[in-house]
mmCIF file of C-alpha atoms and ligand atoms in Angstrom:
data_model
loop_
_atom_site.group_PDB
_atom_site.id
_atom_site.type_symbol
_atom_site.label_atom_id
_atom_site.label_comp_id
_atom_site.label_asym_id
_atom_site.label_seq_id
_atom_site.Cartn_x
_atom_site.Cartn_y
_atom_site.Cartn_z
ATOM 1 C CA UNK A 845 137.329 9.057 11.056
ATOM 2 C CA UNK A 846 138.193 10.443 7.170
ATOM 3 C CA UNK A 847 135.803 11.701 5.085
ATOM 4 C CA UNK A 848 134.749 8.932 2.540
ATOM 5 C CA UNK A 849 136.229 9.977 -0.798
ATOM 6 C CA UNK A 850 139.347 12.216 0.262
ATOM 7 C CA UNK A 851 142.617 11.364 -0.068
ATOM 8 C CA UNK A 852 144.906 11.241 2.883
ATOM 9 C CA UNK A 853 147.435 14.371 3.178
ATOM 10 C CA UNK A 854 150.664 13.246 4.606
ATOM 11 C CA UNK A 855 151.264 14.669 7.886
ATOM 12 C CA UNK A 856 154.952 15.672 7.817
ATOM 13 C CA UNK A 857 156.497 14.317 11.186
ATOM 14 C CA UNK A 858 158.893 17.016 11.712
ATOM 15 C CA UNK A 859 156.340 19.589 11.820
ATOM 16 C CA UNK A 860 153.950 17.470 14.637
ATOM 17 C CA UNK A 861 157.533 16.949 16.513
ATOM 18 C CA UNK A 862 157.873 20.828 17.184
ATOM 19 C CA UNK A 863 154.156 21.130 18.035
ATOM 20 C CA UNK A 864 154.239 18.785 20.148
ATOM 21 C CA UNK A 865 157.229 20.229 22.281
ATOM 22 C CA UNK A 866 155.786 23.914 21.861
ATOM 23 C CA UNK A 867 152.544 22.137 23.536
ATOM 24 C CA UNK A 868 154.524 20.540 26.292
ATOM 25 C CA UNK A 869 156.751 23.425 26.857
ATOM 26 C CA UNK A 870 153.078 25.535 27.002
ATOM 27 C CA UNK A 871 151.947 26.682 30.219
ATOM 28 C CA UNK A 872 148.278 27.894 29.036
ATOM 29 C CA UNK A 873 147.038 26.954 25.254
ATOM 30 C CA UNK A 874 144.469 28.608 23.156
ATOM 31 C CA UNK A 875 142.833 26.716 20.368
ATOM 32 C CA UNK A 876 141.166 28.876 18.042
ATOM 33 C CA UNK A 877 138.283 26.353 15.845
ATOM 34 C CA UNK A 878 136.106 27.039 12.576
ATOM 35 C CA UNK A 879 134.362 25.234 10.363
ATOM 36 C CA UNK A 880 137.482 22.586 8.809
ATOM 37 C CA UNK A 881 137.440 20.944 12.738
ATOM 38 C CA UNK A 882 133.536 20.074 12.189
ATOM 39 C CA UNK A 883 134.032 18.910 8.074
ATOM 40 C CA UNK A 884 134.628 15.745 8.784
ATOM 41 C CA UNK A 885 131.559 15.398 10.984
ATOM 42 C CA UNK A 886 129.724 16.303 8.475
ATOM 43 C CA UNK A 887 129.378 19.675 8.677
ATOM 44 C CA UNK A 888 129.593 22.126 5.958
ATOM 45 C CA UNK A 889 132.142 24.322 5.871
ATOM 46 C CA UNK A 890 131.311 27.987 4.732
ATOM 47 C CA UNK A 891 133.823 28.905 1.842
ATOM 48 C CA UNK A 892 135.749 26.883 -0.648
ATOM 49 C CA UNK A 893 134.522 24.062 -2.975
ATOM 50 C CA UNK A 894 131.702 22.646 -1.114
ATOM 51 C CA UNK A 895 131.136 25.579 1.372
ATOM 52 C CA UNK A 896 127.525 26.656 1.728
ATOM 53 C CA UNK A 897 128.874 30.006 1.109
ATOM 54 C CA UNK A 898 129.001 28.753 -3.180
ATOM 55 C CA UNK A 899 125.426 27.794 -2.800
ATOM 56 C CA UNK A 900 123.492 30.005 -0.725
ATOM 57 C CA UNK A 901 123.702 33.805 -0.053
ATOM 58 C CA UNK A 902 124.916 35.333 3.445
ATOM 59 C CA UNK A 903 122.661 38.357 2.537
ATOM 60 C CA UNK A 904 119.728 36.536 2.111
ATOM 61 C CA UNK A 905 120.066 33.851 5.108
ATOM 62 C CA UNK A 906 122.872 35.543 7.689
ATOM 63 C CA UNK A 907 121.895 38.850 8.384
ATOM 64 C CA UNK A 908 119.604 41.235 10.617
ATOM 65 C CA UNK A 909 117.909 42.903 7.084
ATOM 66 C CA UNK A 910 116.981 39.256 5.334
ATOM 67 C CA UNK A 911 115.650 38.068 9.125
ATOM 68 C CA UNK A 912 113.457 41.274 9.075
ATOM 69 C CA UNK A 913 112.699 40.888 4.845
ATOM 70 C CA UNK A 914 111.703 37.480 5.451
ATOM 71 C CA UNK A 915 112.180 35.444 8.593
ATOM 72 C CA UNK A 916 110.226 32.585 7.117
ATOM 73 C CA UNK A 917 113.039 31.747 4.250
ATOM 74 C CA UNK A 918 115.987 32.331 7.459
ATOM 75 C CA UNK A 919 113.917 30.162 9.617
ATOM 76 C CA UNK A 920 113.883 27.814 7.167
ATOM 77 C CA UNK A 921 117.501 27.521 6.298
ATOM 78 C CA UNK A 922 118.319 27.124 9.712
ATOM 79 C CA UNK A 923 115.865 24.438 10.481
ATOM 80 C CA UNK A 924 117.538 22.722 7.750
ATOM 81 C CA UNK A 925 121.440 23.255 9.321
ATOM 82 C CA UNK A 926 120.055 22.130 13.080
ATOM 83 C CA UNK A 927 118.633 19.034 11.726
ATOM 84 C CA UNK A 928 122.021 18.579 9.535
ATOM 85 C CA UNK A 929 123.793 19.087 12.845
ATOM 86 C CA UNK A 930 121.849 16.780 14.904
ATOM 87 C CA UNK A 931 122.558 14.212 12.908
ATOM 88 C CA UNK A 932 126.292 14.611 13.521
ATOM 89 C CA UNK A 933 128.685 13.592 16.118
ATOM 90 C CA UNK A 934 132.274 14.795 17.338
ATOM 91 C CA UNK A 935 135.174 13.844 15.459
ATOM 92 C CA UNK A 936 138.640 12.765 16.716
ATOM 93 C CA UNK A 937 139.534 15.987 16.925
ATOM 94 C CA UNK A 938 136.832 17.457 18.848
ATOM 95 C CA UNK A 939 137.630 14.517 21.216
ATOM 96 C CA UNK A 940 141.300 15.675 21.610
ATOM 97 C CA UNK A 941 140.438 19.149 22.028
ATOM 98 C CA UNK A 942 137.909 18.166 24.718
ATOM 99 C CA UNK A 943 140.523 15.436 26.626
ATOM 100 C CA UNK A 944 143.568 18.734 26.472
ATOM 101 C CA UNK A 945 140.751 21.022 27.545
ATOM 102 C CA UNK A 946 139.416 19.036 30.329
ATOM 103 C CA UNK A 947 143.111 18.883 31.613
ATOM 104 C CA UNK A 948 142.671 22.550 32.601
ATOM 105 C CA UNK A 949 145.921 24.165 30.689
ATOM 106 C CA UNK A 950 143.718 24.755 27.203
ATOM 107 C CA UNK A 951 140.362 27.015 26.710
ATOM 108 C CA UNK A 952 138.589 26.417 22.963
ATOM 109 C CA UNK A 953 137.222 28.830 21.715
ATOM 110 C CA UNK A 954 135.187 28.495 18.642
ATOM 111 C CA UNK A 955 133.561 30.545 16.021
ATOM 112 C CA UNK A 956 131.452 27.487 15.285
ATOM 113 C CA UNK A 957 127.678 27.239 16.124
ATOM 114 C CA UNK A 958 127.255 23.589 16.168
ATOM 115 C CA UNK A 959 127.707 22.926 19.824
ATOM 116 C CA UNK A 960 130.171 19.430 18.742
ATOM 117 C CA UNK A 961 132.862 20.918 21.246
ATOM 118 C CA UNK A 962 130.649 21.021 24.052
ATOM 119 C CA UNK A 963 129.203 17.007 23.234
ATOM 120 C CA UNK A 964 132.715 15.816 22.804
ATOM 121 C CA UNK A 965 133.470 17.601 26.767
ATOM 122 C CA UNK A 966 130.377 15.884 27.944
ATOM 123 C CA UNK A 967 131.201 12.807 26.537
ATOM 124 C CA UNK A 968 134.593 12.475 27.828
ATOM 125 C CA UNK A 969 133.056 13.886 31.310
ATOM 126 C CA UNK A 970 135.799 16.707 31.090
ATOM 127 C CA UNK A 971 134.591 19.707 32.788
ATOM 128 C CA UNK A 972 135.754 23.015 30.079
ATOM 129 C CA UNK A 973 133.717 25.642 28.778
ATOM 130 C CA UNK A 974 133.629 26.104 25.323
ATOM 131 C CA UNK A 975 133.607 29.838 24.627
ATOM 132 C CA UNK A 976 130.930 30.217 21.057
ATOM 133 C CA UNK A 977 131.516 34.120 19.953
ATOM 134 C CA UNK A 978 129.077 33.303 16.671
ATOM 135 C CA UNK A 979 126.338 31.865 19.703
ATOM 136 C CA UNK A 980 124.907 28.450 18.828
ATOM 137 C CA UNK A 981 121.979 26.717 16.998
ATOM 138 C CA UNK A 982 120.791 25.019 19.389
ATOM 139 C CA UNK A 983 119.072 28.433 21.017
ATOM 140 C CA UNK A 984 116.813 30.641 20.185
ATOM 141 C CA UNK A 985 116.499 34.709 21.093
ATOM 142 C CA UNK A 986 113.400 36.555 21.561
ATOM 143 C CA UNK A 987 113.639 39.479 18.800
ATOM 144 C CA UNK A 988 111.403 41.617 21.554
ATOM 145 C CA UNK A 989 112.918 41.021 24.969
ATOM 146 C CA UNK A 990 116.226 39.274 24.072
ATOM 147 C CA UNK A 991 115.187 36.052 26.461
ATOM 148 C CA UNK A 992 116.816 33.008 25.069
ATOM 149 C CA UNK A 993 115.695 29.554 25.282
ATOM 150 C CA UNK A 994 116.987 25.765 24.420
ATOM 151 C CA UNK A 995 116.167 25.845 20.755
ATOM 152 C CA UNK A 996 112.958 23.901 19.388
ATOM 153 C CA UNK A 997 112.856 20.542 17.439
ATOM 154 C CA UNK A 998 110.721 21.178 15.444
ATOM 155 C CA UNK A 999 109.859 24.539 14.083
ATOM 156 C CA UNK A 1000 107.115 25.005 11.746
ATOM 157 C CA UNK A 1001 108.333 27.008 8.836
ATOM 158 C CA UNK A 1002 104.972 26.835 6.426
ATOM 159 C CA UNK A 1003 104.449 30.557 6.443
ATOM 160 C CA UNK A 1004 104.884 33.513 8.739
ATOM 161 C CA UNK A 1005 102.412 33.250 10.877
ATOM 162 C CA UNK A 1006 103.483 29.759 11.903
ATOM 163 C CA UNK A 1007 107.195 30.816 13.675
ATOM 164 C CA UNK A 1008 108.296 30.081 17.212
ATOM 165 C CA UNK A 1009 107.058 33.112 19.402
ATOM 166 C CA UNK A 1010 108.410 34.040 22.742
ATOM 167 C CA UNK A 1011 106.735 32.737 25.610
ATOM 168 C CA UNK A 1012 107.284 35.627 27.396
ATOM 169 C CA UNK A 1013 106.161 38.944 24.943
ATOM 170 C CA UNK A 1014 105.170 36.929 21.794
ATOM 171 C CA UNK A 1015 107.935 38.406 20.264
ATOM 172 C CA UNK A 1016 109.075 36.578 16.921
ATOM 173 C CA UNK A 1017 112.001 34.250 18.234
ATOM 174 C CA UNK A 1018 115.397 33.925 16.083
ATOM 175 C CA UNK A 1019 117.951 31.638 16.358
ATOM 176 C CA UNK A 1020 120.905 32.710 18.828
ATOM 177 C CA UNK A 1021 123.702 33.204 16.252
ATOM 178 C CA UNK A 1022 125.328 36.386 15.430
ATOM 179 C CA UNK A 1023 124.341 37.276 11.669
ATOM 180 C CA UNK A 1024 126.845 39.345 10.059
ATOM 181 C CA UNK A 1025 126.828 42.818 10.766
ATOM 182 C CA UNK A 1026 125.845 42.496 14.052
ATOM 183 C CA UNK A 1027 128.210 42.568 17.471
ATOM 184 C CA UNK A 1028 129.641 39.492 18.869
ATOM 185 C CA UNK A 1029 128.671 39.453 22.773
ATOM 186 C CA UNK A 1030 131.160 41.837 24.196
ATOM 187 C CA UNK A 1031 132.167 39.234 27.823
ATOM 188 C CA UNK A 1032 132.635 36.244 25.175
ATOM 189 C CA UNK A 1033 134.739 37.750 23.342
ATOM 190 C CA UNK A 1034 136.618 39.744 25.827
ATOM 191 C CA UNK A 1035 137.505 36.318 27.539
ATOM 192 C CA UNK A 1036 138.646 35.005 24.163
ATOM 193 C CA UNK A 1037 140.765 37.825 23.800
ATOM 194 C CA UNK A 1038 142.557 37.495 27.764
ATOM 195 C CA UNK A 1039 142.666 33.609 26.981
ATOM 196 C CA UNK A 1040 144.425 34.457 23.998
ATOM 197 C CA UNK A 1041 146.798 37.410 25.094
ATOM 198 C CA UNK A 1042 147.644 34.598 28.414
ATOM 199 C CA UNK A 1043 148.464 31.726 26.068
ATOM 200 C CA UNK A 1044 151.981 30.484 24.832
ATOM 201 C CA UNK A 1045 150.479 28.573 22.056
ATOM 202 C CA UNK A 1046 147.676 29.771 19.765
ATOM 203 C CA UNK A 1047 146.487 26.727 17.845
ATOM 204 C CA UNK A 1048 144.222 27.911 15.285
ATOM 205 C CA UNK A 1049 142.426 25.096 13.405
ATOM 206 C CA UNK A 1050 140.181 24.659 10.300
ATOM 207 C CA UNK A 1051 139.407 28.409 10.111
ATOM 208 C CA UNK A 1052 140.127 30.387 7.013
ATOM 209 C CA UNK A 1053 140.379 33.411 9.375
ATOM 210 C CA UNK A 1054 138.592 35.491 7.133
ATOM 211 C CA UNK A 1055 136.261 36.682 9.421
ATOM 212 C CA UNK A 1056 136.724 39.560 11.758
ATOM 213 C CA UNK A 1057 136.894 39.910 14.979
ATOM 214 C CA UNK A 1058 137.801 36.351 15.136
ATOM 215 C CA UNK A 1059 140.594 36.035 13.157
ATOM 216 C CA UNK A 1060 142.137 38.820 15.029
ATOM 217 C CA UNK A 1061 142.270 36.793 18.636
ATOM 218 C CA UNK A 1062 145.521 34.805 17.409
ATOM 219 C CA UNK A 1063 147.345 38.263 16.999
ATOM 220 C CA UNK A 1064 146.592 39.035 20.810
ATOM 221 C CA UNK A 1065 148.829 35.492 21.507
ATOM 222 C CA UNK A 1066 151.685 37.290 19.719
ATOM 223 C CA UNK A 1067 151.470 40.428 21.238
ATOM 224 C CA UNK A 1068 151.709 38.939 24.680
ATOM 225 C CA UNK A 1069 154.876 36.466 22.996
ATOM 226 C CA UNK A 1070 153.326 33.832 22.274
ATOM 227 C CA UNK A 1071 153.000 31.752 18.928
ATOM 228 C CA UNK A 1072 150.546 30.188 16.672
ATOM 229 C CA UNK A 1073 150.158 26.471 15.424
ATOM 230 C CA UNK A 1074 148.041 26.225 12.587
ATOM 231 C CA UNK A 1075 146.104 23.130 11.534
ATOM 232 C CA UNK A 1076 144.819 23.525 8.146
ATOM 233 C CA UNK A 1077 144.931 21.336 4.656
ATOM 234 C CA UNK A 1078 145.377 25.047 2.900
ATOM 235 C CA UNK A 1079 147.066 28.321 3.979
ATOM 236 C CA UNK A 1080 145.371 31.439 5.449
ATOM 237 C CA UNK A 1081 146.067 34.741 6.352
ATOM 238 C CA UNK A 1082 147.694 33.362 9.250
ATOM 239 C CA UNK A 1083 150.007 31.210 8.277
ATOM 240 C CA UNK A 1084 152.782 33.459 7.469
ATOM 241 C CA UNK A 1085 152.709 34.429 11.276
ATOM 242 C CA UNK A 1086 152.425 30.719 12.485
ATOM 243 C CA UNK A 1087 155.499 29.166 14.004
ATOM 244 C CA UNK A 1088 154.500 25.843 12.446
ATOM 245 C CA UNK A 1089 151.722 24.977 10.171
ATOM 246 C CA UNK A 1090 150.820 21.364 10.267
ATOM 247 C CA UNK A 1091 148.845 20.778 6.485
ATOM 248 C CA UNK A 1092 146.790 18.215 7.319
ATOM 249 C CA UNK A 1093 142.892 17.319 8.764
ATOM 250 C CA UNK A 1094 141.047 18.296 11.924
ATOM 251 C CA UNK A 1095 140.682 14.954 12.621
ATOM 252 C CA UNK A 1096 143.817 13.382 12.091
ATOM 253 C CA UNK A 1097 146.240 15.663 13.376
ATOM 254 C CA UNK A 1098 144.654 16.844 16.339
ATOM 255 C CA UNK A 1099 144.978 13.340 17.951
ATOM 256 C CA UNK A 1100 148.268 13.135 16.767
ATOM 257 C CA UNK A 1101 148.974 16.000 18.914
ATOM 258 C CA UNK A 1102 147.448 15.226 22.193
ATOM 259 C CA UNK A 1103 148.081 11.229 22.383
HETATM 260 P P1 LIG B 1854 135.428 28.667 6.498
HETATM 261 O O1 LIG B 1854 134.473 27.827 5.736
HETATM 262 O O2 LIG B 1854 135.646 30.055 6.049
HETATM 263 O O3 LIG B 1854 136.864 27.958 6.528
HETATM 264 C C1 LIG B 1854 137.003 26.604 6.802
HETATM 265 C C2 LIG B 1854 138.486 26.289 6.880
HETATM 266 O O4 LIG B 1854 138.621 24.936 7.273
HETATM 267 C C3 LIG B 1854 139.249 26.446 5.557
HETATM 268 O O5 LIG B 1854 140.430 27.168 5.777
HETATM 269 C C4 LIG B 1854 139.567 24.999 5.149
HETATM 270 O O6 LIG B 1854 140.807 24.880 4.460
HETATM 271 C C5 LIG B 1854 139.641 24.321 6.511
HETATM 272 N N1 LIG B 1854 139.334 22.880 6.505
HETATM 273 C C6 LIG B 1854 138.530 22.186 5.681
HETATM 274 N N2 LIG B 1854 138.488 20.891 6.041
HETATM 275 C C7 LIG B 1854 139.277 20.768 7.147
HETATM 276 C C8 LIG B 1854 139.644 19.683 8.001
HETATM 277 N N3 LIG B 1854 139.164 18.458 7.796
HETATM 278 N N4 LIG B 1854 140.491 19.916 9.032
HETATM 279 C C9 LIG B 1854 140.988 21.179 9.247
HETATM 280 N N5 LIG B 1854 140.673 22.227 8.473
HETATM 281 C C10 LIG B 1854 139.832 22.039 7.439
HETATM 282 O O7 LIG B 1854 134.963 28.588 8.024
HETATM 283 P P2 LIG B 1854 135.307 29.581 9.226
HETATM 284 O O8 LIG B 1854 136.685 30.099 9.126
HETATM 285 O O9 LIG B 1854 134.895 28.881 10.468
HETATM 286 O O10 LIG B 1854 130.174 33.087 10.509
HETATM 287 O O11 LIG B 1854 134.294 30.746 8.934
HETATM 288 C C11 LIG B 1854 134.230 31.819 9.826
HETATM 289 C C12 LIG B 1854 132.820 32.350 9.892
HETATM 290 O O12 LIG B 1854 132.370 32.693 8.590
HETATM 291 C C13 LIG B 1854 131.776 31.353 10.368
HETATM 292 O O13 LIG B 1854 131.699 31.263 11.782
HETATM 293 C C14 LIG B 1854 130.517 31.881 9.804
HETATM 294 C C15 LIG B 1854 131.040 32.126 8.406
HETATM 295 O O14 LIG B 1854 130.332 32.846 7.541
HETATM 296 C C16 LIG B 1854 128.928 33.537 10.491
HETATM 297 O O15 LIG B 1854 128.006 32.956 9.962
HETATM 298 C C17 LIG B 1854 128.769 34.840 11.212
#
């Protein structure tokens, strides 16, 4: 599926050739997802052009402090992106990911907290793990006794007084995404980091890897001599260290790979 509007990139065939035998030649593959692999489900991306990022503020709505300021305005903001999400489904590429995953040779790990990996595996029946170091929307976190629990539907955002509470301690519950300045949780992201350091290919797709300590994980896959793939319409940091870059769409190229 494109996104209505956008003009089609040409894929260069060459470059989807030598993926495609660095994949087969690839004993354990990493992919490495952001936003770009969810865009064309129709789900923001944070920077560039239409990133939410140009309209909103991370320091008011993403971190610890504007929670604590006023959890009533970050409550509300992410009411707003789980009822975006819901709406959406997997793309193509989510689907490919899941069908290369479910083969048992390829972990994803994402830095995305829309849970579309995970639908696209149970959809397909393929049994892989999706490993989420920013957590996911679809939970909330007790602020009191760190419990978390299947997020809400509906959560009542008219004032303060009127947020989910923990069932447990009445502690204020928060949704179960890492804001920034705080820690990713330490087991995800050591697994992300052994996948990574384990894997022949690194293919790192629709992230701008701007953000630490996720854009580091590709460097563990050349440490341990490896090489990275990227899938991106633009360049990133990473591309310079990327055997191949393939400039094209989530959505497109992914299947491309894995028919
Ligand atoms: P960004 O919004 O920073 O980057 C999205 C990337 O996707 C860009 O490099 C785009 O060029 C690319 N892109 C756009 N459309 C694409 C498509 N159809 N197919 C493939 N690529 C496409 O998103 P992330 O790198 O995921 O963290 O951002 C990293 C973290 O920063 C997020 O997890 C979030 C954010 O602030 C927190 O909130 C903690």
């Amino acid at each position: 599926m494109g996104a209505p509007g956008l003009v089609r990139l040409p894929i260069v065939k060459p470059a989807l050739d030598e993926v495609r035998r660095l994949l087969r030649g690839a004993d354990r593959t990493l992919a490495l997802t952001g936003a770009g692999v969810s865009a064309e489900s129709g789900v923001p991306t944070f920077r560039g052009e239409e990133g939410l990022w140009k309209s909103y503020r991370p320091e008011d709505l993403a971190t610890p402090q504007a929670f604590r300021r006023d959890p009533r305005l970050v409550w509300e903001w992410y009411a707003w992106r789980r009822e975006l999400v819901a709406k959406c489904a997997p793309n193509a590429g989510h689907h490919a990911l899941a069908g290369a995953a479910g083969s048992g040779r390829m972990s994803v790990v994402t830095q995305n907290v829309d849970g579309l990996h995970e639908r696209a595996a149970r959809e397909a029946s393929a049994f892989s793990e999706t490993l989420e170091l920013h957590g996911s929307l679809f939970r909330d976190r007790c602020e009191g006794c760190g419990v978390r629990f299947p997020a809400r539907a509906d959560v009542d955002t008219t004032s303060e007084e009127d947020l989910p509470r923990c069932p447990v301690c009445s502690g204020l519950l928060r949704p179960d995404v890492v804001w920034f300045g705080e820690s990713l949780d330490q087991t995800i992201l050591n697994s992300a980091f052994s996948a990574a350091l384990e894997a022949d290919v690194c293919l790192v797709v629709g992230t701008s890897a701007l953000v630490q300590p996720a854009a580091s994980i590709p460097l563990a896959t050349l440490e341990g001599g490896g090489v990275l793939v990227e899938v991106n319409p633009e360049s990133t940091p990473l591309t310079a260290l990327s055997a191949v870059s393939v400039r094209g769409r989530a959505s497109e190229v992914l299947p491309a790979l894995f028919a």
